[in-house]
Each structure stands twice: as structure tokens, then as C-alpha cells.
Coordinates of C-alpha atoms and ligand atoms in Angstrom, one line a residue:
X162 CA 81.2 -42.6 115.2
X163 CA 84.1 -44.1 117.0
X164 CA 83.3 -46.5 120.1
X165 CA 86.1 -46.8 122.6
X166 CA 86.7 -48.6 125.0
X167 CA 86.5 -47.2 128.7
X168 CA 90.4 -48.1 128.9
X169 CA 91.7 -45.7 126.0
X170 CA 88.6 -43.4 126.0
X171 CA 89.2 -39.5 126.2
X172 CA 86.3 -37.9 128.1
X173 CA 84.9 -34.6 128.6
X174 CA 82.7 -34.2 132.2
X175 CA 80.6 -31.3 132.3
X176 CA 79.3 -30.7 135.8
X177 CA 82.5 -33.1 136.6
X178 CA 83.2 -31.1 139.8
X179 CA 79.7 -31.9 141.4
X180 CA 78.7 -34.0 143.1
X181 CA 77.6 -37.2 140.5
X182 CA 80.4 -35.4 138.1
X183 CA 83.0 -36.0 140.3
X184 CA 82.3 -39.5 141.3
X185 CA 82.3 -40.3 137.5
X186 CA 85.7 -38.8 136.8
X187 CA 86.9 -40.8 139.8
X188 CA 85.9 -43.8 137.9
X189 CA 86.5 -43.0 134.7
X190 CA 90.2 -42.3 135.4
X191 CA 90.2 -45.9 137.7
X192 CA 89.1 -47.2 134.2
X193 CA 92.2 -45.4 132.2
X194 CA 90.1 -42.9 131.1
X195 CA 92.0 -39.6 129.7
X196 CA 89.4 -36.7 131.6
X197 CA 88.7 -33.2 131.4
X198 CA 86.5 -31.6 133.4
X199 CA 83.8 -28.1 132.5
X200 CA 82.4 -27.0 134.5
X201 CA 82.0 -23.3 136.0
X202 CA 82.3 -24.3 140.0
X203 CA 78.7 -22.8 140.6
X204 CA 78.0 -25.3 143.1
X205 CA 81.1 -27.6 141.7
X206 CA 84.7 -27.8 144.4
X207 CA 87.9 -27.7 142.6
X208 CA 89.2 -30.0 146.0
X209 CA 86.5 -32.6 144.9
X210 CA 89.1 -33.5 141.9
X211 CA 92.2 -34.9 141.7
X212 CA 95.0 -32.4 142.0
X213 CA 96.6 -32.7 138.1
X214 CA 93.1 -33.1 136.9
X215 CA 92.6 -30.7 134.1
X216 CA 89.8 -28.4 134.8
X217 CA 88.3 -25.9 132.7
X218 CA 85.8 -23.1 134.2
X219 CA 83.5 -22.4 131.2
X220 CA 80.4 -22.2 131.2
X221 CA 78.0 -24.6 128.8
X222 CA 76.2 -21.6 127.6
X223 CA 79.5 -19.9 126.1
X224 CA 79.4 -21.5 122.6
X225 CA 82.9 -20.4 121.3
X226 CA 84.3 -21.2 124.5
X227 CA 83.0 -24.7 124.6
X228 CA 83.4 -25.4 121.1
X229 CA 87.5 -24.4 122.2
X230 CA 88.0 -26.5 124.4
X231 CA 86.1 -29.3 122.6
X232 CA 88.2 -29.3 119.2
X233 CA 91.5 -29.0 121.6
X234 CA 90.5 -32.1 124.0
X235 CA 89.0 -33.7 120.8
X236 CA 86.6 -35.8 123.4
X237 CA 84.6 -39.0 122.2
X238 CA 82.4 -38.7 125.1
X239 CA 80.9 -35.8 126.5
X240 CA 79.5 -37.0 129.7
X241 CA 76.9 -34.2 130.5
X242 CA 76.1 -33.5 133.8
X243 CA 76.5 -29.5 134.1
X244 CA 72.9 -28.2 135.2
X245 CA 70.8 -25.5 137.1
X246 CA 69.7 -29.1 139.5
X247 CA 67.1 -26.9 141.8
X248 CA 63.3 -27.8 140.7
X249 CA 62.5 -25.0 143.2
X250 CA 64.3 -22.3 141.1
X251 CA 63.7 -23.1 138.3
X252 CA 59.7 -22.2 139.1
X253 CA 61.3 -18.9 140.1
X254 CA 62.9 -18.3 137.2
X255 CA 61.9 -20.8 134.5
X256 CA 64.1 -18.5 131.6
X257 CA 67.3 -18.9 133.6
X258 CA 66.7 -22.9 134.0
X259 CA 66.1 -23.5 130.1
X260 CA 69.1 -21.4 129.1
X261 CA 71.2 -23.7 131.0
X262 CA 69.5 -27.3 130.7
X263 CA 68.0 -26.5 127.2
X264 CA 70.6 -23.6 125.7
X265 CA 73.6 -25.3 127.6
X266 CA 72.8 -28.7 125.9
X267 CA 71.8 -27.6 122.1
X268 CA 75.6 -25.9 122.6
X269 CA 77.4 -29.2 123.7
X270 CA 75.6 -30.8 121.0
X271 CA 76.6 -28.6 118.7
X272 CA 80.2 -28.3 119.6
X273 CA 80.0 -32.7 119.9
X274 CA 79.4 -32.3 116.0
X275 CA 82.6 -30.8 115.3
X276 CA 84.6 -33.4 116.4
X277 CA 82.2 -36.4 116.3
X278 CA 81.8 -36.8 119.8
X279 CA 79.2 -38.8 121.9
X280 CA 76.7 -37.0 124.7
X281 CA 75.9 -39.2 128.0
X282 CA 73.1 -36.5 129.3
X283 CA 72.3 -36.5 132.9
X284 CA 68.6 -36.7 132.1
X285 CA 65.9 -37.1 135.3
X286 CA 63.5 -39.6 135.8
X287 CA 62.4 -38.0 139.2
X288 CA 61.2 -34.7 137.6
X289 CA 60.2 -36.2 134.5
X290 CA 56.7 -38.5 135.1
X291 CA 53.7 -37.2 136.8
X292 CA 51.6 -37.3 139.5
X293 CA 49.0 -40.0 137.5
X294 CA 52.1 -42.5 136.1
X295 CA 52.1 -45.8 137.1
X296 CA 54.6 -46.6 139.8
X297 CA 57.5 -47.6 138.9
X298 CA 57.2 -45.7 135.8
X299 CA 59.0 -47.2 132.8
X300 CA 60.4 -45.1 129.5
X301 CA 57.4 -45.6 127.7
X302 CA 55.2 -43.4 130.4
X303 CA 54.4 -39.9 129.0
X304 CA 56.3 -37.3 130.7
X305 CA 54.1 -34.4 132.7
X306 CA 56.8 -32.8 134.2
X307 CA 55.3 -30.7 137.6
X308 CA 58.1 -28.0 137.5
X309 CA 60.3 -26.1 135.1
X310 CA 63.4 -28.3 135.6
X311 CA 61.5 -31.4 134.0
X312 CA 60.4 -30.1 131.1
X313 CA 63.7 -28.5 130.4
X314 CA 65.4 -31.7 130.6
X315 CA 62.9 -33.5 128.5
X316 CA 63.2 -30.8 126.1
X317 CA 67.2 -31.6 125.7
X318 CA 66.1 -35.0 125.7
X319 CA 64.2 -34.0 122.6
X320 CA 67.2 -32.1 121.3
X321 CA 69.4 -35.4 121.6
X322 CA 66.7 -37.9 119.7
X323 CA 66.4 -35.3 117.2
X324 CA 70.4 -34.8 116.3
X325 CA 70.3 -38.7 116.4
X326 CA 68.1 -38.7 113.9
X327 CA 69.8 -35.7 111.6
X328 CA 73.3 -36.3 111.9
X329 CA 73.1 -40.5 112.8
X330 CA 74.6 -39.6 116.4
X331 CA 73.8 -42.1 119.1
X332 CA 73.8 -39.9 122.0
X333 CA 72.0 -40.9 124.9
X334 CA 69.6 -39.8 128.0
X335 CA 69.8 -41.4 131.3
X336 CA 66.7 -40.6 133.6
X337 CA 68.1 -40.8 137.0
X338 CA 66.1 -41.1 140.3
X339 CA 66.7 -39.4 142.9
X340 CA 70.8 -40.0 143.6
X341 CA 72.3 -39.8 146.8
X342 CA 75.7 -40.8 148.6
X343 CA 79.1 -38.5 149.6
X344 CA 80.0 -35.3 148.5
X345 CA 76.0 -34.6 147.8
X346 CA 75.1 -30.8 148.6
X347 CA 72.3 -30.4 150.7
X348 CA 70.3 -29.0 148.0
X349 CA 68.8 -30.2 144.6
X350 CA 66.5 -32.9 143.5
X351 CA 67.7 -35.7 146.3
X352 CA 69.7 -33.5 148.8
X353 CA 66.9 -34.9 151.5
X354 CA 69.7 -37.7 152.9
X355 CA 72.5 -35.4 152.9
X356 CA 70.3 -32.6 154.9
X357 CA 68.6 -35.3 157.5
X358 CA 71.9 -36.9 158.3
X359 CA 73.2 -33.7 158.6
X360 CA 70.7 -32.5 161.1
X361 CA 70.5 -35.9 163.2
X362 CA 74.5 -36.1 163.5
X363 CA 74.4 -32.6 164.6
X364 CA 72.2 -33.6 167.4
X365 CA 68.8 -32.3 165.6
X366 CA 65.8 -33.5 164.5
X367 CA 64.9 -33.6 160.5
X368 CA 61.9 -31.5 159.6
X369 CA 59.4 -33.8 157.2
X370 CA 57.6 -31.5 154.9
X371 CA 53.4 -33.2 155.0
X372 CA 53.4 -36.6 157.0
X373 CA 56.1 -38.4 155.4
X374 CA 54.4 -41.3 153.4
X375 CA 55.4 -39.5 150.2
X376 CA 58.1 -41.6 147.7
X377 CA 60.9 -42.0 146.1
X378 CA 63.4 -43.7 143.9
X379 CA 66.9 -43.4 145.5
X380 CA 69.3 -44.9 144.1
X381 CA 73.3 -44.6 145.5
X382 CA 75.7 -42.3 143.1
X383 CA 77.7 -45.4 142.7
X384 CA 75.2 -47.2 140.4
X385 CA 74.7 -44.1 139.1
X386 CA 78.1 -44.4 137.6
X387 CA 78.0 -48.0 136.3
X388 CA 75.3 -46.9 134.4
X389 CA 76.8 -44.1 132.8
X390 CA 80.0 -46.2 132.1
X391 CA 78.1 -48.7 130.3
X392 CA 76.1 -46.5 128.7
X393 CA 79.1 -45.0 126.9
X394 CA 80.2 -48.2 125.5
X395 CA 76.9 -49.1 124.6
X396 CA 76.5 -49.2 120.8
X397 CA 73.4 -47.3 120.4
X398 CA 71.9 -44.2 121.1
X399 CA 68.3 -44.4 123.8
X400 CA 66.9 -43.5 126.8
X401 CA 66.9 -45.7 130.0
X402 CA 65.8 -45.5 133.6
X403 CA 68.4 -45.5 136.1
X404 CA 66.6 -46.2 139.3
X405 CA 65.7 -48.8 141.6
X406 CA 62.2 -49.6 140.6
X407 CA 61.7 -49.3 144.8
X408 CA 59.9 -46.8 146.6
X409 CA 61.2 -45.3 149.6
X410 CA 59.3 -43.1 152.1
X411 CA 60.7 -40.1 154.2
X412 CA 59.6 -42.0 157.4
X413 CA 61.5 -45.3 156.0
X414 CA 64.4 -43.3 155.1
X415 CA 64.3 -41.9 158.9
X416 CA 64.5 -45.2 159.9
X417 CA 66.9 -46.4 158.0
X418 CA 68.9 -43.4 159.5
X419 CA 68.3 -44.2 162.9
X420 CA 69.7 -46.9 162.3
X421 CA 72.9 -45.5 161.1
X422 CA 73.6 -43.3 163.5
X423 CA 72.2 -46.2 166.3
X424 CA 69.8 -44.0 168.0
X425 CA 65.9 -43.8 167.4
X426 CA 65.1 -40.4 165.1
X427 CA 62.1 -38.4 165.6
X428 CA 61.3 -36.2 163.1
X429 CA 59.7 -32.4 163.5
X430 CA 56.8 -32.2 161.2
X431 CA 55.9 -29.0 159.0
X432 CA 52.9 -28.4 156.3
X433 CA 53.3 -30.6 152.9
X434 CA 54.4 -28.1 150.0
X435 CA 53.0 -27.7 147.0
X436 CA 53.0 -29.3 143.9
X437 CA 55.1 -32.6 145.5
X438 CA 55.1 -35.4 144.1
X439 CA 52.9 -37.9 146.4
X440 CA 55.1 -41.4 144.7
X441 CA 57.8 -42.1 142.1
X442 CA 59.8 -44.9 141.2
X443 CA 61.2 -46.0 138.4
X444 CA 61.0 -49.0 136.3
X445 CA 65.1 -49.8 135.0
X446 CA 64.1 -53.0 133.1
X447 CA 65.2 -51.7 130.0
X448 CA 69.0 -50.7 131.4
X449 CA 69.4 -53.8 132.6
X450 CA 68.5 -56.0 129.5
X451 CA 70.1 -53.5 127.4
X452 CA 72.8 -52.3 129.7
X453 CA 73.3 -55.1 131.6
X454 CA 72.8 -52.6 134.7
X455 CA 71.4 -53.2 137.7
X456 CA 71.7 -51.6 140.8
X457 CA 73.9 -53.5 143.6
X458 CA 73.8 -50.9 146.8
X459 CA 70.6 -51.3 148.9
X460 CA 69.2 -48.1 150.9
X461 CA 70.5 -49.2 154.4
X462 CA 74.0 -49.4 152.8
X463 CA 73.7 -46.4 150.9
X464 CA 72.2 -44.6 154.0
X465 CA 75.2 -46.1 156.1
X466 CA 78.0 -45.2 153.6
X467 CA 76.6 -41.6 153.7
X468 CA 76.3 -41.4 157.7
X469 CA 80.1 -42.7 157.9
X470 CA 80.7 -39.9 155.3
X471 CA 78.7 -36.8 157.2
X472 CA 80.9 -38.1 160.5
X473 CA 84.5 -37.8 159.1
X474 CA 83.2 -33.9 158.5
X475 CA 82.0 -34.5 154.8
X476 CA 85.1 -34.9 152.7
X477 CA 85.9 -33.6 149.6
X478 CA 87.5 -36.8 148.4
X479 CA 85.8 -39.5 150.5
X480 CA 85.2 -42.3 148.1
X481 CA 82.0 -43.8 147.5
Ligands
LIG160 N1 71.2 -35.5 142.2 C1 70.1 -36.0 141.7 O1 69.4 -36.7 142.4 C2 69.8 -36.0 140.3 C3 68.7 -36.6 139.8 C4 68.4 -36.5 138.4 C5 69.2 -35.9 137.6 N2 70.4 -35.3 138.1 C6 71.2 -34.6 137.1 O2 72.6 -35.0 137.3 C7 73.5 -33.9 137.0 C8 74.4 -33.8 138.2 O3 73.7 -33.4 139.3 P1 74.4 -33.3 140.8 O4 73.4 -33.7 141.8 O5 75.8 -33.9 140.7 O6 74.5 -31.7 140.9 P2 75.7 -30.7 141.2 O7 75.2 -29.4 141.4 O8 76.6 -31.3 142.3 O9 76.6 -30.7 139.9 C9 76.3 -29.9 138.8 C10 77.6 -29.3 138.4 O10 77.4 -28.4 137.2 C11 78.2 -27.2 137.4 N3 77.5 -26.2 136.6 C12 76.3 -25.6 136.9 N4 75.9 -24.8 135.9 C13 76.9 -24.8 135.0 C14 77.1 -24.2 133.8 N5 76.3 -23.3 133.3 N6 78.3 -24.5 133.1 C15 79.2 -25.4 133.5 N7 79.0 -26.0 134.7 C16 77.9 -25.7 135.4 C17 78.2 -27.0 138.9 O11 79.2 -26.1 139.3 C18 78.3 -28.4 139.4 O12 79.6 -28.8 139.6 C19 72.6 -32.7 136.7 O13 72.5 -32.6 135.3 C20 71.3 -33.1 137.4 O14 70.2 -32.4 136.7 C21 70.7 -35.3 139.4

């Protein structure tokens, strides 16, 4: 399998007009990258793309349609982000979710072997360890998904190891914590920031769902996409954390808000939903001796970058 470098690589983005997917094309054309984006605009913005970029709308479940445009781009990365992303539907309707984050990835797979391309799979970490792991949770942990989503992607995750180990493939999972930063939706796994800065620049307060002590790993979309740089020029297939190995609390992240927007926030509290997660972090070690990736953008920045982004009216294009 060929290995290029960043410089003269030709990529394929699925999910690349999302909101990660988007930030990574940015990066990868900075880098010289040659790009293509798939990606069926569900919840994807053509305007979050540069204007020549060349965009398909297909969707990852469409086999002969993906395998097109796969032997005409002839790709030798398939960065795949393209996703159902909301844990909450996916307990609705569990069939739907596995067609796209199981069905969707066995296709891409699939189509990857015709032309001897690489997968770079948007994996989660946040989803993916349960309520007993041991914070911060490194790959080793057993996955217990608590919802639909998780399992589906560890399943792909599955799906990738095992074509590694039929076809001598080194695709690769990244298990990503919960990713924040510009051009986020207010909805899906991390969508929290977005939604409180949101509320608390329009003059509201945020509503914290049980009494705010519960955790997470958030870690800013720009690391996000170091890591799925180097991952592509990494010479072996694997599985690694992406995440900060800290844990954040809703009432630190309100803070940490407040500060950004220079006014004291005071949150509305409603009834803790079910099935939450009460901590999660996770443990990146392994990225960053085998990656060399760390992450370099601490929450208050993060949180700050966002805010500036919510008060310029949420851009399209705002950088990160
Ligand atoms: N945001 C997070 O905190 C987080 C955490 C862990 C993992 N992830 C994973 O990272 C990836 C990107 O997430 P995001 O937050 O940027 O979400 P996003 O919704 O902004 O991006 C997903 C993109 O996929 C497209 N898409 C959806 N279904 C498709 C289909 N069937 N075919 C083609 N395109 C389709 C959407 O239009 C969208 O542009 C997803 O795989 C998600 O599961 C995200």
C-alpha cells in the first residue's frame, strides 16, 4: 500500500462538509493535499467548503455510487467522517444508525479495496467505554457502549481490524472525545459548547441536564485534525485515543464561558437524563508515543476561540 506524503497525497473526505470534515479539508489542502469531498449534505453546508472544491453528494450507503467515484478520484486516503453522529437517535432507531455507521463503512471499505486506498475512520472514544472504565480510559479498556451509536462504531472498528488482517490493509480508528470548536452544530455527541454559548450570547441562560458534576473529554477540532493528519502518514494500521486525558465538568465549562463572554453565567437546572454517562476521559498516551500527537489548545482557549466564533454570527468559513 502506497504511503504519501501529506504534500502530494490525493484524499477522499467523507462527512467533509461537517463540521470536523470540513476543518480537515481545510487543512489538508493548506498541506497540498488534492481533496474530494462525499458527503450527502444531511447536516453537511456546501458554503462550509471552498468554492472550486469538488463535492460529491452520495451517500456511503450507495455501493456502486461510491465505488464510482472511488476508482475515478483513485484516493489513497479515505478520511471517514460521514456518520448518523446523534447517540439520541440512534436509541430511536438503532437499524437506521448501523446502516450508516456499520453498512456505510463495510461499503467504503470495500470500494478502498479496489483501488488500494487507506481508511482514517472517525471512530469515538466518548460513546465507546462504559460507565465502570477507569478514567481516563486507555485503548486497552473493554468497550460497553451505553447507546446504539457506540456499538455501531466499534462494530466498523471491528470491520477495519478484520480487513487489516484479510487483505494486509493498515486502516485505522481514531476514538475521538468529545470535539468542539467553529462551525459545530448544536447537536451530536459534543454540540453542549456550541448550544451554551449560543444561549448565553443570546442573552439566556444554559439549561444543565442533573447538577452538572458529570465529565467529559473535550478536546478542540483543531487537534482533532493533527491527529488525523498524522495518522495518515503513519505507517501502520491501529487504534488510538484522541483526547485530552482531562476531565471537564458542565459547571467548569460554564465557567470557563463566563469568562468568555466576561459576565458571570448562571445556569437553569433540569432533571439528569437517562443512561448519561456520569465521567469520561480519555487516556491519548499511545497517539502521542506513536503519533507523536498531543494536544496544544487548552479549554479556556478553545472555549474563547468558539465564543469569538458564535459573536461574528457563526460563520461558515471562520477558521479554527
Ligand atoms: N463531534 C464529536 O464530538 C465527535 C466525537 C466522536 C466521533 N465523532 C465522529 O466524527 C465524525 C464527524 O462528526 P461531526 O461532529 O463533524 O458531525 P457532522 O454531522 O458535522 O458531520 C457528518 C457529515 O456526514 C454527512 N453525512 C451524514 N450521513 C451521510 C451519509 N449517509 N453519506 C454521506 N454523508 C453523510 C453529513 O451531511 C455531515 O456533513 C462522525 O463520524 C462522528 O461520529 C464526532
Amino acid at each position: 500500500m502506497i504511503r504519501p506524503r501529506l504534500a502530494a497525497m490525493r484524499a477522499l473526505v467523507t462527512g467533509g462538509a461537517g463540521f470536523i470534515g470540513s476543518q480537515l479539508t481545510d487543512a489538508l489542502i493548506a498541506q497540498g493535499a488534492t481533496v474530494t469531498v462525499l458527503d450527502t449534505l444531511t447536516s453537511g453546508r456546501r458554503e462550509r467548503l471552498p468554492e472550486n472544491l469538488d463535492l460529491r453528494q452520495v451517500d456511503i450507503t450507495d455501493a456502486p455510487a461510491v465505488t464510482a467515484v472511488m476508482e475515478e478520484i483513485r484516493p489513497e486516503v479515505v478520511f471517514h467522517l460521514a456518520a448518523q453522529i446523534d447517540v439520541r437517535a440512534s436509541v430511536t432507531d438503532p437499524a437506521h444508525d448501523a446502516a450508516v455507521n456499520i453498512g456505510g463503512t463495510i461499503t467504503l471499505l470495500e470500494a478502498a479495496r479496489t483501488v488500494n486506498a487507506r481508511l482514517v475512520f472517525a471512530s469515538t472514544g466518548g460513546a465507546l467505554y462504559g460507565m465502570d472504565a477507569p478514567i481516563p480510559s486507555n485503548e486497552k479498556v473493554p468497550p460497553a457502549p451505553e447507546a446504539p451509536y457506540g456499538t455501531a462504531k466499534y462494530c466498523a472498528e471491528q470491520y477495519l481490524a478484520l480487513f487489516n488482517r484479510l487483505y494486509g490493509t493498515q486502516h485505522v480508528a481514531l476514538r475521538l472525545g468529545n470535539v468542539y470548536g467553529p462551525r459545530q452544530d448544536p447537536a451530536g455527541e459534543a454540540g453542549v459548547v456550541s448550544i451554551f454559548l449560543g444561549r448565553v450570547h443570546d442573552g439566556h441562560r444554559p439549561t444543565v441536564f442533573g447538577d452538572g458534576t458529570q465529565t467529559r473529554d473535550y478536546v478542540y477540532v483543531g487537534d482533532v485534525v493533527t491527529a488525523f493528519l498524522a495518522a495518515s502518514t503513519h505507517p501502520d494500521g491501529g487504534v488510538w485515543n484522541i483526547g485530552t486525558g482531562r476531565e471537564t465538568s458542565v459547571l467548569d465549562l460554564i465557567k470557563h464561558i463566563g469568562q468568555a463572554a466576561d459576565h458571570e453565567v448562571t445556569p437553569v437546572f433540569a432533571p439528569a437524563r437517562p443512561g448519561e454517562l456520569q465521567r469520561s476521559a480519555l487516556d491519548a498516551t499511545t497517539a502521542r508515543n506513536d503519533l507523536g500527537w498531543f494536544p496544544v489548545t487548552s479549554i479556556a482557549e478553545g472555549i474563547e476561540r468558539v465564543y469569538v466564533w458564535v459573536r461574528d454570527g457563526r460563520p461558515d468559513r471562520a477558521t479554527s
